[in-house]
Amino acid sequence: MSELPDLGEIKAGPKRKAAFLSMLVPLVQAENARIQSDRNWLFAASTRVNPLRDDEKARLARLCDAYGVTCEPGQVSQDLLSRVNTIPLEMVVIQAVEESGWGTSRIARESNNLFGMRCFSAGCGIAQNGTSRRFQMFDSVRDGVRAYLHNLNTHRAYAQLRQERMVLATSGRSISAERLIGKLHNYSTSPNYQQQLLSLLRTNGDLIRDHGIDGPFAAGSPA
C-alpha cells in the first residue's frame, strides 16, 4: 500500500502505531535499497581499471544530474558519493511521526506528505489552515518518502548531515539515527526539534526496528 490510510479511525496507541509502521517502514526500506544499489554501482565504477562503457557513462551522468553534482565525464567524485547514500530507517520514521502526528495530520492525509516538506511557488501544493504556508503534494506515500530522502541528500541546508554521514562511512562506523538527527539544524524552526526527535526515538526505536525487514536498511550501516 502506498496511499495513506485513515489512521485517525484507529484508536491512538499501539494499534495506530503498528498500522503506521506497517505502512511506512517497507516503503522506507525499499527506497533505501534503491539508493544503496546506486551507491554500490558507483563504488564498483570508481574502482574499475578499464574505462566505463558508454552505457555506464550515461548512467553516471544521470546520477550526477539527479543529485546536483558537476562531474567529470566517466569520473565518480567524492561529492557524488557523499550524496548517494541511505538515511537510517529510524530517523526517517521518527521525522514522519513528528511531522505528521503518526500519519493523522490533515496535510499528511490530503497530500501523502509525511515530512512537512514545504513548497514556495504561488498556489503550489496544499495550504495550511490559518497560515500562508503551503506544502508539497505527492501521488503516493512512497513518492513522498523518495522526495524526502532526495531533499536530505541534495539540499545545501543538509550539507553538515551529509558530511557527518561521510565521515562515519569512511571510518567504518555505524551511521546512526542519533548522529544524523544531531545535524538536522535547518529542518525546523522549532528550538527543541532535535531533542523532540531524540525523545521519540528513545520511546519508539525498538518498535520501528521490530517492523523492519532484517538487513542493512533496518538500521544505520557503514556501507
PDB file of C-alpha atoms in Angstrom:
ATOM      1  CA  MET A   1       0.000   0.000   0.000  1.00  0.00           C
ATOM      2  CA  SER A   2       1.316   3.433  -0.950  1.00  0.00           C
ATOM      3  CA  GLU A   3      -1.622   5.737  -0.221  1.00  0.00           C
ATOM      4  CA  LEU A   4      -2.016   6.838   3.363  1.00  0.00           C
ATOM      5  CA  PRO A   5      -4.822   5.005   5.193  1.00  0.00           C
ATOM      6  CA  ASP A   6      -7.139   6.925   7.527  1.00  0.00           C
ATOM      7  CA  LEU A   7      -5.164   6.285  10.691  1.00  0.00           C
ATOM      8  CA  GLY A   8      -7.409   8.648  12.638  1.00  0.00           C
ATOM      9  CA  GLU A   9     -10.030   5.890  12.607  1.00  0.00           C
ATOM     10  CA  ILE A  10      -7.708   3.734  14.717  1.00  0.00           C
ATOM     11  CA  LYS A  11      -7.550   4.489  18.425  1.00  0.00           C
ATOM     12  CA  ALA A  12      -4.344   6.295  19.408  1.00  0.00           C
ATOM     13  CA  GLY A  13      -1.814   3.929  20.917  1.00  0.00           C
ATOM     14  CA  PRO A  14      -0.221   0.610  19.956  1.00  0.00           C
ATOM     15  CA  LYS A  15      -2.696  -0.282  17.188  1.00  0.00           C
ATOM     16  CA  ARG A  16      -2.335   3.068  15.407  1.00  0.00           C
ATOM     17  CA  LYS A  17       1.444   2.923  15.741  1.00  0.00           C
ATOM     18  CA  ALA A  18       1.501  -0.601  14.323  1.00  0.00           C
ATOM     19  CA  ALA A  19      -0.662   0.401  11.356  1.00  0.00           C
ATOM     20  CA  PHE A  20       1.504   3.433  10.627  1.00  0.00           C
ATOM     21  CA  LEU A  21       4.752   1.468  10.842  1.00  0.00           C
ATOM     22  CA  SER A  22       3.415  -1.445   8.806  1.00  0.00           C
ATOM     23  CA  MET A  23       2.586   1.025   6.041  1.00  0.00           C
ATOM     24  CA  LEU A  24       5.692   3.219   6.180  1.00  0.00           C
ATOM     25  CA  VAL A  25       8.659   1.025   7.134  1.00  0.00           C
ATOM     26  CA  PRO A  26       8.602  -1.179   3.987  1.00  0.00           C
ATOM     27  CA  LEU A  27       8.446   1.921   1.784  1.00  0.00           C
ATOM     28  CA  VAL A  28      11.451   3.483   3.510  1.00  0.00           C
ATOM     29  CA  GLN A  29      13.424   0.269   3.243  1.00  0.00           C
ATOM     30  CA  ALA A  30      12.568  -0.084  -0.442  1.00  0.00           C
ATOM     31  CA  GLU A  31      13.732   3.469  -1.202  1.00  0.00           C
ATOM     32  CA  ASN A  32      16.910   2.992   0.835  1.00  0.00           C
ATOM     33  CA  ALA A  33      17.564  -0.234  -1.094  1.00  0.00           C
ATOM     34  CA  ARG A  34      17.212   1.662  -4.381  1.00  0.00           C
ATOM     35  CA  ILE A  35      19.714   4.279  -3.224  1.00  0.00           C
ATOM     36  CA  GLN A  36      22.089   1.617  -1.909  1.00  0.00           C
ATOM     37  CA  SER A  37      22.007  -0.144  -5.285  1.00  0.00           C
ATOM     38  CA  ASP A  38      23.141   3.061  -6.989  1.00  0.00           C
ATOM     39  CA  ARG A  39      25.810   3.568  -4.321  1.00  0.00           C
ATOM     40  CA  ASN A  40      27.135   0.036  -4.773  1.00  0.00           C
ATOM     41  CA  TRP A  41      27.328   0.597  -8.513  1.00  0.00           C
ATOM     42  CA  LEU A  42      29.205   3.870  -8.024  1.00  0.00           C
ATOM     43  CA  PHE A  43      31.762   2.181  -5.774  1.00  0.00           C
ATOM     44  CA  ALA A  44      32.302  -0.551  -8.340  1.00  0.00           C
ATOM     45  CA  ALA A  45      32.641   2.020 -11.113  1.00  0.00           C
ATOM     46  CA  SER A  46      35.136   4.076  -9.101  1.00  0.00           C
ATOM     47  CA  THR A  47      37.471   1.092  -8.700  1.00  0.00           C
ATOM     48  CA  ARG A  48      37.300  -0.107 -12.309  1.00  0.00           C
ATOM     49  CA  VAL A  49      40.617  -0.497 -14.090  1.00  0.00           C
ATOM     50  CA  ASN A  50      39.075  -0.275 -17.542  1.00  0.00           C
ATOM     51  CA  PRO A  51      37.239   2.859 -18.677  1.00  0.00           C
ATOM     52  CA  LEU A  52      33.470   2.927 -18.322  1.00  0.00           C
ATOM     53  CA  ARG A  53      31.409   1.806 -21.281  1.00  0.00           C
ATOM     54  CA  ASP A  54      29.147   4.337 -22.992  1.00  0.00           C
ATOM     55  CA  ASP A  55      26.044   2.995 -21.223  1.00  0.00           C
ATOM     56  CA  GLU A  56      27.852   3.187 -17.877  1.00  0.00           C
ATOM     57  CA  LYS A  57      28.938   6.747 -18.576  1.00  0.00           C
ATOM     58  CA  ALA A  58      25.312   7.585 -19.337  1.00  0.00           C
ATOM     59  CA  ARG A  59      24.167   6.044 -16.036  1.00  0.00           C
ATOM     60  CA  LEU A  60      26.815   8.013 -14.163  1.00  0.00           C
ATOM     61  CA  ALA A  61      25.768  11.230 -15.917  1.00  0.00           C
ATOM     62  CA  ARG A  62      22.135  10.607 -14.919  1.00  0.00           C
ATOM     63  CA  LEU A  63      23.129  10.149 -11.270  1.00  0.00           C
ATOM     64  CA  CYS A  64      25.261  13.290 -11.315  1.00  0.00           C
ATOM     65  CA  ASP A  65      22.339  15.249 -12.737  1.00  0.00           C
ATOM     66  CA  ALA A  66      19.815  13.739 -10.318  1.00  0.00           C
ATOM     67  CA  TYR A  67      21.977  14.577  -7.305  1.00  0.00           C
ATOM     68  CA  GLY A  68      23.001  18.033  -8.499  1.00  0.00           C
ATOM     69  CA  VAL A  69      26.713  17.298  -8.839  1.00  0.00           C
ATOM     70  CA  THR A  70      29.016  18.577 -11.564  1.00  0.00           C
ATOM     71  CA  CYS A  71      31.028  15.533 -12.673  1.00  0.00           C
ATOM     72  CA  GLU A  72      33.947  14.974 -14.970  1.00  0.00           C
ATOM     73  CA  PRO A  73      32.845  12.570 -17.734  1.00  0.00           C
ATOM     74  CA  GLY A  74      33.326   8.999 -16.565  1.00  0.00           C
ATOM     75  CA  GLN A  75      34.653  10.009 -13.123  1.00  0.00           C
ATOM     76  CA  VAL A  76      32.955   9.168  -9.797  1.00  0.00           C
ATOM     77  CA  SER A  77      33.568  12.088  -7.443  1.00  0.00           C
ATOM     78  CA  GLN A  78      33.593  12.108  -3.647  1.00  0.00           C
ATOM     79  CA  ASP A  79      30.914  14.783  -3.765  1.00  0.00           C
ATOM     80  CA  LEU A  80      28.607  12.373  -5.577  1.00  0.00           C
ATOM     81  CA  LEU A  81      29.390   9.527  -3.168  1.00  0.00           C
ATOM     82  CA  SER A  82      28.663  11.822  -0.225  1.00  0.00           C
ATOM     83  CA  ARG A  83      25.155  12.350  -1.592  1.00  0.00           C
ATOM     84  CA  VAL A  84      24.201   8.916  -2.890  1.00  0.00           C
ATOM     85  CA  ASN A  85      23.719   7.182   0.447  1.00  0.00           C
ATOM     86  CA  THR A  86      20.923   5.913   2.660  1.00  0.00           C
ATOM     87  CA  ILE A  87      19.299   7.523   5.697  1.00  0.00           C
ATOM     88  CA  PRO A  88      18.790   5.364   8.820  1.00  0.00           C
ATOM     89  CA  LEU A  89      15.309   3.859   8.943  1.00  0.00           C
ATOM     90  CA  GLU A  90      14.673   5.060  12.483  1.00  0.00           C
ATOM     91  CA  MET A  91      15.445   8.676  11.623  1.00  0.00           C
ATOM     92  CA  VAL A  92      13.143   8.683   8.590  1.00  0.00           C
ATOM     93  CA  VAL A  93      10.261   7.171  10.530  1.00  0.00           C
ATOM     94  CA  ILE A  94      10.714   9.400  13.582  1.00  0.00           C
ATOM     95  CA  GLN A  95      10.635  12.515  11.401  1.00  0.00           C
ATOM     96  CA  ALA A  96       7.457  11.244   9.780  1.00  0.00           C
ATOM     97  CA  VAL A  97       5.967  10.664  13.238  1.00  0.00           C
ATOM     98  CA  GLU A  98       6.873  14.158  14.390  1.00  0.00           C
ATOM     99  CA  GLU A  99       5.779  15.959  11.230  1.00  0.00           C
ATOM    100  CA  SER A 100       2.530  14.060  10.627  1.00  0.00           C
ATOM    101  CA  GLY A 101       1.327  13.027  14.086  1.00  0.00           C
ATOM    102  CA  TRP A 102       1.591   9.330  13.274  1.00  0.00           C
ATOM    103  CA  GLY A 103       0.056   9.996   9.876  1.00  0.00           C
ATOM    104  CA  THR A 104      -3.089  11.727  11.160  1.00  0.00           C
ATOM    105  CA  SER A 105      -2.485  15.387  10.264  1.00  0.00           C
ATOM    106  CA  ARG A 106      -4.641  16.913   7.538  1.00  0.00           C
ATOM    107  CA  ILE A 107      -1.570  17.835   5.493  1.00  0.00           C
ATOM    108  CA  ALA A 108      -0.342  14.244   5.603  1.00  0.00           C
ATOM    109  CA  ARG A 109      -3.741  12.726   4.834  1.00  0.00           C
ATOM    110  CA  GLU A 110      -4.514  15.004   1.906  1.00  0.00           C
ATOM    111  CA  SER A 111      -1.069  15.174   0.325  1.00  0.00           C
ATOM    112  CA  ASN A 112       0.820  11.928   1.186  1.00  0.00           C
ATOM    113  CA  ASN A 113       3.421  14.295   2.645  1.00  0.00           C
ATOM    114  CA  LEU A 114       4.533  12.819   5.969  1.00  0.00           C
ATOM    115  CA  PHE A 115       7.611  15.020   6.355  1.00  0.00           C
ATOM    116  CA  GLY A 116       6.255  18.554   6.345  1.00  0.00           C
ATOM    117  CA  MET A 117       8.018  19.393   3.081  1.00  0.00           C
ATOM    118  CA  ARG A 118       7.139  22.918   2.003  1.00  0.00           C
ATOM    119  CA  CYS A 119       6.632  24.406  -1.443  1.00  0.00           C
ATOM    120  CA  PHE A 120       7.007  28.084  -2.210  1.00  0.00           C
ATOM    121  CA  SER A 121       5.596  28.940  -5.641  1.00  0.00           C
ATOM    122  CA  ALA A 122       2.247  30.709  -5.805  1.00  0.00           C
ATOM    123  CA  GLY A 123      -0.666  28.318  -5.390  1.00  0.00           C
ATOM    124  CA  CYS A 124       1.525  25.219  -5.142  1.00  0.00           C
ATOM    125  CA  GLY A 125       0.653  22.119  -3.172  1.00  0.00           C
ATOM    126  CA  ILE A 126      -1.740  22.280  -0.232  1.00  0.00           C
ATOM    127  CA  ALA A 127      -2.324  25.199   2.131  1.00  0.00           C
ATOM    128  CA  GLN A 128      -2.002  25.018   5.891  1.00  0.00           C
ATOM    129  CA  ASN A 129      -5.140  26.344   7.548  1.00  0.00           C
ATOM    130  CA  GLY A 130      -4.679  29.735   9.152  1.00  0.00           C
ATOM    131  CA  THR A 131      -1.224  30.435   7.706  1.00  0.00           C
ATOM    132  CA  SER A 132       0.362  31.337   4.376  1.00  0.00           C
ATOM    133  CA  ARG A 133       2.415  28.139   4.363  1.00  0.00           C
ATOM    134  CA  ARG A 134       1.973  25.624   1.571  1.00  0.00           C
ATOM    135  CA  PHE A 135       3.149  22.022   1.437  1.00  0.00           C
ATOM    136  CA  GLN A 136       4.110  19.662  -1.359  1.00  0.00           C
ATOM    137  CA  MET A 137       1.649  17.045  -2.587  1.00  0.00           C
ATOM    138  CA  PHE A 138       2.548  13.530  -3.747  1.00  0.00           C
ATOM    139  CA  ASP A 139       0.676  10.832  -5.610  1.00  0.00           C
ATOM    140  CA  SER A 140       1.716   8.228  -3.060  1.00  0.00           C
ATOM    141  CA  VAL A 141       3.426   7.906   0.296  1.00  0.00           C
ATOM    142  CA  ARG A 142       6.387   6.258  -1.443  1.00  0.00           C
ATOM    143  CA  ASP A 143       6.762   9.288  -3.723  1.00  0.00           C
ATOM    144  CA  GLY A 144       6.853  11.439  -0.593  1.00  0.00           C
ATOM    145  CA  VAL A 145       9.485   9.220   1.027  1.00  0.00           C
ATOM    146  CA  ARG A 146      11.596   9.405  -2.130  1.00  0.00           C
ATOM    147  CA  ALA A 147      11.355  13.208  -2.219  1.00  0.00           C
ATOM    148  CA  TYR A 148      12.301  13.471   1.467  1.00  0.00           C
ATOM    149  CA  LEU A 149      15.399  11.295   1.033  1.00  0.00           C
ATOM    150  CA  HIS A 150      16.399  13.237  -2.078  1.00  0.00           C
ATOM    151  CA  ASN A 151      15.976  16.512  -0.203  1.00  0.00           C
ATOM    152  CA  LEU A 152      18.338  15.423   2.589  1.00  0.00           C
ATOM    153  CA  ASN A 153      20.799  14.079   0.035  1.00  0.00           C
ATOM    154  CA  THR A 154      20.939  17.188  -2.153  1.00  0.00           C
ATOM    155  CA  HIS A 155      19.807  20.403  -0.451  1.00  0.00           C
ATOM    156  CA  ARG A 156      22.549  22.724   0.764  1.00  0.00           C
ATOM    157  CA  ALA A 157      20.770  23.037   4.130  1.00  0.00           C
ATOM    158  CA  TYR A 158      21.795  19.458   4.951  1.00  0.00           C
ATOM    159  CA  ALA A 159      25.436  19.592   3.907  1.00  0.00           C
ATOM    160  CA  GLN A 160      26.528  19.065   7.535  1.00  0.00           C
ATOM    161  CA  LEU A 161      24.380  15.949   7.775  1.00  0.00           C
ATOM    162  CA  ARG A 162      25.963  14.529   4.615  1.00  0.00           C
ATOM    163  CA  GLN A 163      29.444  15.408   5.871  1.00  0.00           C
ATOM    164  CA  GLU A 164      28.792  13.613   9.165  1.00  0.00           C
ATOM    165  CA  ARG A 165      27.477  10.584   7.302  1.00  0.00           C
ATOM    166  CA  MET A 166      30.516  10.503   5.024  1.00  0.00           C
ATOM    167  CA  VAL A 167      32.915  10.705   7.981  1.00  0.00           C
ATOM    168  CA  LEU A 168      31.129   7.817   9.681  1.00  0.00           C
ATOM    169  CA  ALA A 169      31.061   5.768   6.480  1.00  0.00           C
ATOM    170  CA  THR A 170      34.719   6.235   5.610  1.00  0.00           C
ATOM    171  CA  SER A 171      35.751   5.333   9.170  1.00  0.00           C
ATOM    172  CA  GLY A 172      33.640   2.166   9.125  1.00  0.00           C
ATOM    173  CA  ARG A 173      31.370   3.323  11.944  1.00  0.00           C
ATOM    174  CA  SER A 174      27.611   2.863  12.080  1.00  0.00           C
ATOM    175  CA  ILE A 175      25.586   5.667  10.540  1.00  0.00           C
ATOM    176  CA  SER A 176      23.115   6.020  13.375  1.00  0.00           C
ATOM    177  CA  ALA A 177      19.874   7.950  13.549  1.00  0.00           C
ATOM    178  CA  GLU A 178      21.132   9.729  16.678  1.00  0.00           C
ATOM    179  CA  ARG A 179      24.237  11.074  14.934  1.00  0.00           C
ATOM    180  CA  LEU A 180      22.360  12.370  11.910  1.00  0.00           C
ATOM    181  CA  ILE A 181      19.489  13.848  13.908  1.00  0.00           C
ATOM    182  CA  GLY A 182      22.172  15.918  15.626  1.00  0.00           C
ATOM    183  CA  LYS A 183      22.883  17.551  12.253  1.00  0.00           C
ATOM    184  CA  LEU A 184      19.278  18.475  11.394  1.00  0.00           C
ATOM    185  CA  HIS A 185      19.815  22.104  12.336  1.00  0.00           C
ATOM    186  CA  ASN A 186      17.884  23.511   9.392  1.00  0.00           C
ATOM    187  CA  TYR A 187      14.876  21.213   9.101  1.00  0.00           C
ATOM    188  CA  SER A 188      12.615  23.051  11.527  1.00  0.00           C
ATOM    189  CA  THR A 189      12.454  26.445  13.208  1.00  0.00           C
ATOM    190  CA  SER A 190      11.395  24.809  16.476  1.00  0.00           C
ATOM    191  CA  PRO A 191      14.194  25.342  19.026  1.00  0.00           C
ATOM    192  CA  ASN A 192      13.613  21.895  20.557  1.00  0.00           C
ATOM    193  CA  TYR A 193      13.174  19.991  17.306  1.00  0.00           C
ATOM    194  CA  GLN A 194      16.200  17.712  17.579  1.00  0.00           C
ATOM    195  CA  GLN A 195      15.521  16.912  21.232  1.00  0.00           C
ATOM    196  CA  GLN A 196      11.925  16.066  20.389  1.00  0.00           C
ATOM    197  CA  LEU A 197      13.093  13.671  17.668  1.00  0.00           C
ATOM    198  CA  LEU A 198      15.573  12.016  20.023  1.00  0.00           C
ATOM    199  CA  SER A 199      12.880  11.630  22.671  1.00  0.00           C
ATOM    200  CA  LEU A 200      10.561   9.972  20.150  1.00  0.00           C
ATOM    201  CA  LEU A 201      13.426   7.748  19.035  1.00  0.00           C
ATOM    202  CA  ARG A 202      14.124   6.567  22.571  1.00  0.00           C
ATOM    203  CA  THR A 203      10.452   5.705  23.024  1.00  0.00           C
ATOM    204  CA  ASN A 204       9.827   4.088  19.643  1.00  0.00           C
ATOM    205  CA  GLY A 205      13.189   2.944  18.243  1.00  0.00           C
ATOM    206  CA  ASP A 206      12.745  -0.716  19.174  1.00  0.00           C
ATOM    207  CA  LEU A 207       9.214  -0.731  17.802  1.00  0.00           C
ATOM    208  CA  ILE A 208      10.398   0.679  14.476  1.00  0.00           C
ATOM    209  CA  ARG A 209      13.155  -1.893  14.203  1.00  0.00           C
ATOM    210  CA  ASP A 210      10.681  -4.670  15.005  1.00  0.00           C
ATOM    211  CA  HIS A 211       8.690  -3.671  11.915  1.00  0.00           C
ATOM    212  CA  GLY A 212      11.748  -3.671   9.669  1.00  0.00           C
ATOM    213  CA  ILE A 213      12.881  -6.443   7.388  1.00  0.00           C
ATOM    214  CA  ASP A 214      16.206  -7.871   8.589  1.00  0.00           C
ATOM    215  CA  GLY A 215      19.029  -6.461   6.512  1.00  0.00           C
ATOM    216  CA  PRO A 216      21.232  -3.410   6.027  1.00  0.00           C
ATOM    217  CA  PHE A 217      18.324  -0.968   5.957  1.00  0.00           C
ATOM    218  CA  ALA A 218      16.713  -1.894   9.255  1.00  0.00           C
ATOM    219  CA  ALA A 219      19.274   0.391  10.930  1.00  0.00           C
ATOM    220  CA  GLY A 220      22.225   2.565  10.008  1.00  0.00           C
ATOM    221  CA  SER A 221      25.144   0.794   8.377  1.00  0.00           C
ATOM    222  CA  PRO A 222      28.637   1.921   7.425  1.00  0.00           C
ATOM    223  CA  ALA A 223      28.195   0.906   3.780  1.00  0.00           C
TER     224      ALA A 223
END
